[in-house]
C-alpha positions as a printed NumPy array, in Angstrom:
array([[  4.487,   7.482, -25.054],
       [  1.84 ,   5.811, -23.277],
       [  2.898,   6.728, -19.516],
       [  1.244,   4.314, -16.59 ],
       [  1.2  ,   4.667, -12.271],
       [  0.482,   1.964, -10.288],
       [  1.268,   2.364,  -6.591],
       [  0.522,  -0.25 ,  -3.94 ],
       [  1.931,  -0.435,  -0.226],
       [  2.165,  -3.631,   1.623],
       [  3.946,  -4.222,   5.019],
       [  7.426,  -4.722,   4.198],
       [  9.549,  -2.629,   5.459],
       [ 11.512,  -0.622,   2.339],
       [ 15.344,  -2.07 ,   1.995],
       [ 12.933,  -5.865,   2.276],
       [ 10.458,  -4.756,  -0.679],
       [ 13.4  ,  -3.261,  -2.791],
       [ 14.53 ,  -7.2  ,  -2.91 ],
       [ 11.815,  -7.808,  -3.866],
       [ 10.567,  -5.595,  -6.953],
       [ 14.043,  -5.569,  -8.514],
       [ 14.709,  -9.402,  -8.196],
       [ 14.694,  -9.399, -12.348],
       [ 14.688, -13.089, -13.522],
       [ 11.4  , -13.046, -10.844],
       [  9.761, -10.812, -12.996],
       [  9.902, -12.363, -16.06 ],
       [  7.247, -15.316, -13.752],
       [  4.598, -13.253, -13.314],
       [  4.344, -12.184, -16.719],
       [  2.945, -14.607, -19.011],
       [  5.247, -15.727, -22.425],
       [  8.069, -14.134, -20.37 ],
       [ 11.353, -15.108, -19.491],
       [ 14.242, -12.086, -18.16 ],
       [ 17.781, -12.663, -18.984],
       [ 20.795, -11.295, -16.784],
       [ 23.08 , -10.46 , -19.626],
       [ 25.702,  -8.443, -16.406],
       [ 27.152, -10.624, -13.299],
       [ 25.06 , -10.025, -10.257],
       [ 24.805,  -7.494,  -8.375],
       [ 22.484,  -4.967, -10.089],
       [ 24.433,  -1.306, -10.37 ],
       [ 24.2  ,   0.896, -12.87 ],
       [ 24.789,  -0.505, -15.965],
       [ 22.947,  -4.014, -15.239],
       [ 21.661,  -5.053, -18.508],
       [ 19.152,  -7.579, -18.979],
       [ 16.443,  -8.123, -21.423],
       [ 12.398,  -9.373, -21.135],
       [ 12.12 , -12.075, -23.897],
       [  7.792, -12.33 , -24.503],
       [  5.778, -14.294, -26.874],
       [  5.977, -18.29 , -27.87 ],
       [  8.568, -20.596, -29.75 ],
       [ 10.362, -18.5  , -32.845],
       [  7.301, -15.033, -32.12 ],
       [  9.072, -13.206, -29.439],
       [ 10.645,  -9.966, -28.763],
       [ 12.45 ,  -8.803, -26.201],
       [ 12.132,  -5.335, -23.756],
       [ 16.446,  -4.876, -23.528],
       [ 16.281,  -3.125, -19.967],
       [ 19.786,  -0.542, -19.162],
       [ 19.714,  -0.487, -14.938],
       [ 20.28 ,   3.686, -15.191],
       [ 19.568,   4.428, -11.299],
       [ 19.834,   2.546,  -8.656],
       [ 19.587,   3.737,  -5.243],
       [ 18.499,   1.051,  -3.075],
       [ 15.897,   3.006,   0.199],
       [ 18.494,   3.184,   3.521],
       [ 17.204,   3.632,   7.073],
       [ 14.621,   5.479,   6.508],
       [ 15.596,   6.527,   2.63 ],
       [ 13.613,   6.606,  -0.528],
       [ 14.977,   4.432,  -3.216],
       [ 15.355,   4.482,  -6.94 ],
       [ 15.675,   2.33 , -10.072],
       [ 15.388,   3.154, -12.951],
       [ 15.123,   1.162, -16.06 ],
       [ 15.759,   2.716, -20.624],
       [ 14.636,   0.664, -22.532],
       [ 17.085,   0.23 , -24.98 ],
       [ 15.615,  -3.671, -27.833],
       [ 14.45 ,  -1.914, -31.384],
       [ 10.283,  -2.966, -30.195],
       [ 10.499,  -1.925, -26.519],
       [ 11.546,   1.511, -26.546],
       [ 10.712,   4.17 , -23.899],
       [ 12.332,   3.725, -19.821],
       [ 10.622,   2.379, -16.086],
       [ 10.966,   3.761, -12.634],
       [ 10.455,   1.432,  -9.407],
       [ 11.03 ,   4.358,  -6.161],
       [ 10.361,   2.137,  -2.621],
       [  8.789,   4.779,   0.255],
       [  9.439,   3.804,   3.452],
       [  5.594,   4.456,   4.99 ],
       [  5.042,   6.18 ,   8.865],
       [  3.515,   2.95 ,  10.073],
       [  5.568,   0.828,   9.093],
       [  5.998,  -0.796,   5.983],
       [  6.196,   0.41 ,   2.432],
       [  4.685,   2.118,  -0.804],
       [  5.846,   1.181,  -4.443],
       [  5.2  ,   3.536,  -7.553],
       [  5.988,   1.504, -11.09 ],
       [  6.572,   4.564, -13.588],
       [  6.484,   4.056, -16.875],
       [  6.053,   5.206, -20.44 ],
       [  6.236,   2.381, -23.622],
       [  6.919,   3.206, -26.445],
       [  6.268,   0.276, -29.568],
       [  8.178,   0.797, -32.452],
       [  5.454,   1.347, -35.531],
       [  2.589,   1.516, -33.103],
       [ -0.263,   3.974, -33.713],
       [  0.197,   6.225, -31.944],
       [ -4.232,   5.679, -31.891],
       [ -3.51 ,   3.201, -29.209],
       [ -1.449,   4.082, -26.861],
       [ -4.671,   3.885, -24.392],
       [ -4.905,   0.233, -25.201],
       [ -1.28 ,   0.056, -24.415],
       [ -1.099,   2.503, -20.63 ],
       [ -4.571,   0.248, -19.649],
       [ -3.117,  -3.089, -21.194],
       [  0.4  ,  -2.272, -19.373],
       [ -1.362,  -1.197, -16.019],
       [ -3.913,  -4.604, -16.277],
       [  0.314,  -6.735, -16.129],
       [  2.682,  -4.751, -14.974],
       [ -0.125,  -4.379, -11.515],
       [ -0.679,  -7.422, -11.488],
       [  3.672,  -8.269, -10.873],
       [  3.567,  -6.271,  -9.394],
       [  1.357,  -7.361,  -6.334],
       [  2.401, -11.393,  -7.61 ],
       [  6.002,  -9.745,  -6.661],
       [  4.963,  -8.754,  -3.647],
       [  4.545, -11.91 ,  -2.46 ],
       [  7.228, -13.996,   0.025]])
């Protein structure tokens, strides 16, 4: 499975950063041709399920995810959310970790292992590069108020 690692810094406090990057509906708005469907009642918690549906017309694929760790940051401590990908096509996991910075603001670590069933392993480097570009762009946009 291709590994994707992205790190960003922001001047926003960790608690605000957490709210921005765990707004699942905004995730869909940042990825071309994608919308997010929340399947469980808010607020987000362990067990929350949502799907990122990407495509045009009837040609779509779903990235169904379940929140398996939900630890929002508190004053002076890091936060972590872990998502397990439960789809038929997209598999793997994603973690978003928010660390407070001594100088103020926060550092975001996005880690993901992304599998696409039926895709040859020889294409893993291409999938990883595309994922870093796509998710990096999405994260940058999520950090805009």
